[in-house]
XYZ file of C-alpha atoms in Angstrom:
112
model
C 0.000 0.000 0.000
C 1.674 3.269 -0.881
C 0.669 7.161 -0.553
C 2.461 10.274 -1.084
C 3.544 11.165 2.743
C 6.760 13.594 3.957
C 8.908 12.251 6.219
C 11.441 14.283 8.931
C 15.106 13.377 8.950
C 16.913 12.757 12.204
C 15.395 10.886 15.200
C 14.263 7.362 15.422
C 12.566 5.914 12.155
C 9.266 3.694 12.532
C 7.475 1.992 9.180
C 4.513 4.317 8.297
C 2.472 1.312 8.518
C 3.634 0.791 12.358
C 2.610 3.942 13.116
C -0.597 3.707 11.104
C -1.636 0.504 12.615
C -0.639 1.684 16.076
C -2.739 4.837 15.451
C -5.838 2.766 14.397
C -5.596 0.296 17.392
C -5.500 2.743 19.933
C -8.691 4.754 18.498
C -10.569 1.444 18.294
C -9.623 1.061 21.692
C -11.665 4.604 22.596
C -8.199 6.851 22.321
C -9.409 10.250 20.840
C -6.618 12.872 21.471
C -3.211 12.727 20.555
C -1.582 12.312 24.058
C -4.397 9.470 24.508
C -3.286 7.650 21.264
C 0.441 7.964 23.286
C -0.753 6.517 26.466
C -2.436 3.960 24.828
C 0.682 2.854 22.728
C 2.929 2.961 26.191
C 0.468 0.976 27.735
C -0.253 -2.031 25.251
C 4.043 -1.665 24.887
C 4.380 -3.297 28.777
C 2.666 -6.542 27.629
C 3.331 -6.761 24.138
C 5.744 -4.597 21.712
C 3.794 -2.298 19.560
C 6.366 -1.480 17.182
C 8.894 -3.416 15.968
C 11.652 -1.525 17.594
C 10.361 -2.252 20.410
C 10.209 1.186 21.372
C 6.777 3.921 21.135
C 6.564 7.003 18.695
C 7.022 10.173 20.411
C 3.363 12.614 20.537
C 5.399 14.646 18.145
C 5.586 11.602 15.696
C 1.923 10.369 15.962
C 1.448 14.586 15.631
C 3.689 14.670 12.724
C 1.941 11.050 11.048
C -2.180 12.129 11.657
C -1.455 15.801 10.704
C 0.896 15.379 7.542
C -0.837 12.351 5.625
C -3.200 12.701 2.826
C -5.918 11.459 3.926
C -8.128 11.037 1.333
C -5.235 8.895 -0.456
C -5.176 6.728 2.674
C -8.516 6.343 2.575
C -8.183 5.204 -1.547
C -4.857 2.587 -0.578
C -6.809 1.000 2.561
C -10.488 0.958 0.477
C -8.744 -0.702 -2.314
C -6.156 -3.066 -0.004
C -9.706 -4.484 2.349
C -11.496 -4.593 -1.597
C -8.731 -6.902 -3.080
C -9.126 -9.343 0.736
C -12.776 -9.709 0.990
C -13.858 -9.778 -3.080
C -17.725 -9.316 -3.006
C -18.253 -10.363 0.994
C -19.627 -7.555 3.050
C -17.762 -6.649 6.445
C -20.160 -5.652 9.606
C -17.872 -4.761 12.321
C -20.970 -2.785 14.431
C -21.892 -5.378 17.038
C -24.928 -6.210 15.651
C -24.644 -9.808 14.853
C -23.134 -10.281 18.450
C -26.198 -8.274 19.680
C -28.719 -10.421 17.783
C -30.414 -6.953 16.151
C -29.668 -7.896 12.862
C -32.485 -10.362 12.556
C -34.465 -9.041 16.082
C -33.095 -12.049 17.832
C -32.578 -12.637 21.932
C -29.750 -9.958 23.021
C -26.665 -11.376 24.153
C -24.870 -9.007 26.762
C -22.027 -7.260 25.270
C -21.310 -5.140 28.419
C -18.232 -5.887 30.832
């Protein structure tokens, strides 16, 4: 998957896609600021490495990565990557089926 993106020289280098990914996972996981996204990564690091340099981007690199990239080409590369994976199959990633709405069924409890 490629895009047009600017990278900084100097510092510690990290695959766009680590960042990305790491970015993604932490806003799944209810992150919604910056410093959040951060905390989240450090966190998830102590059991498992996040990156694989074992080590967390800076806020000034998750800054630099969500403020910098073209979004709308992101948008095109991942649209067109999850296309090519899943042909004509639809994706529901909503909680529905696990709820039983889809088809008015029994609710199963979702909550912690």
């Amino acid at each position: 998957m490629k895009f047009p993106h600017r990278v900084r020289s100097g510092g510690r280098r990290y695959p766009l896609w680590e960042v990305l990914a790491l970015v993604v996972c932490a806003v799944v996981a209810g992150s919604r600021t910056f410093t959040a996204i951060v905390e989240w990564a450090a966190d998830a690091a102590r059991y498992r490495p996040v990156t694989g340099s074992q080590s967390v981007p800076t806020l000034a690199t998750i800054h630099r990565v969500c403020t910098t990239i073209d979004g709308e080409a992101l948008d095109a590369a991942v649209t067109s990557w999850v296309g090519e994976r899943i042909a004509s199959r639809a994706v529901a990633i909503d909680g529905k089926e696990v709820r039983g709405a889809k088809n008015c069924r029994r609710r199963v409890n979702t909550d912690p």
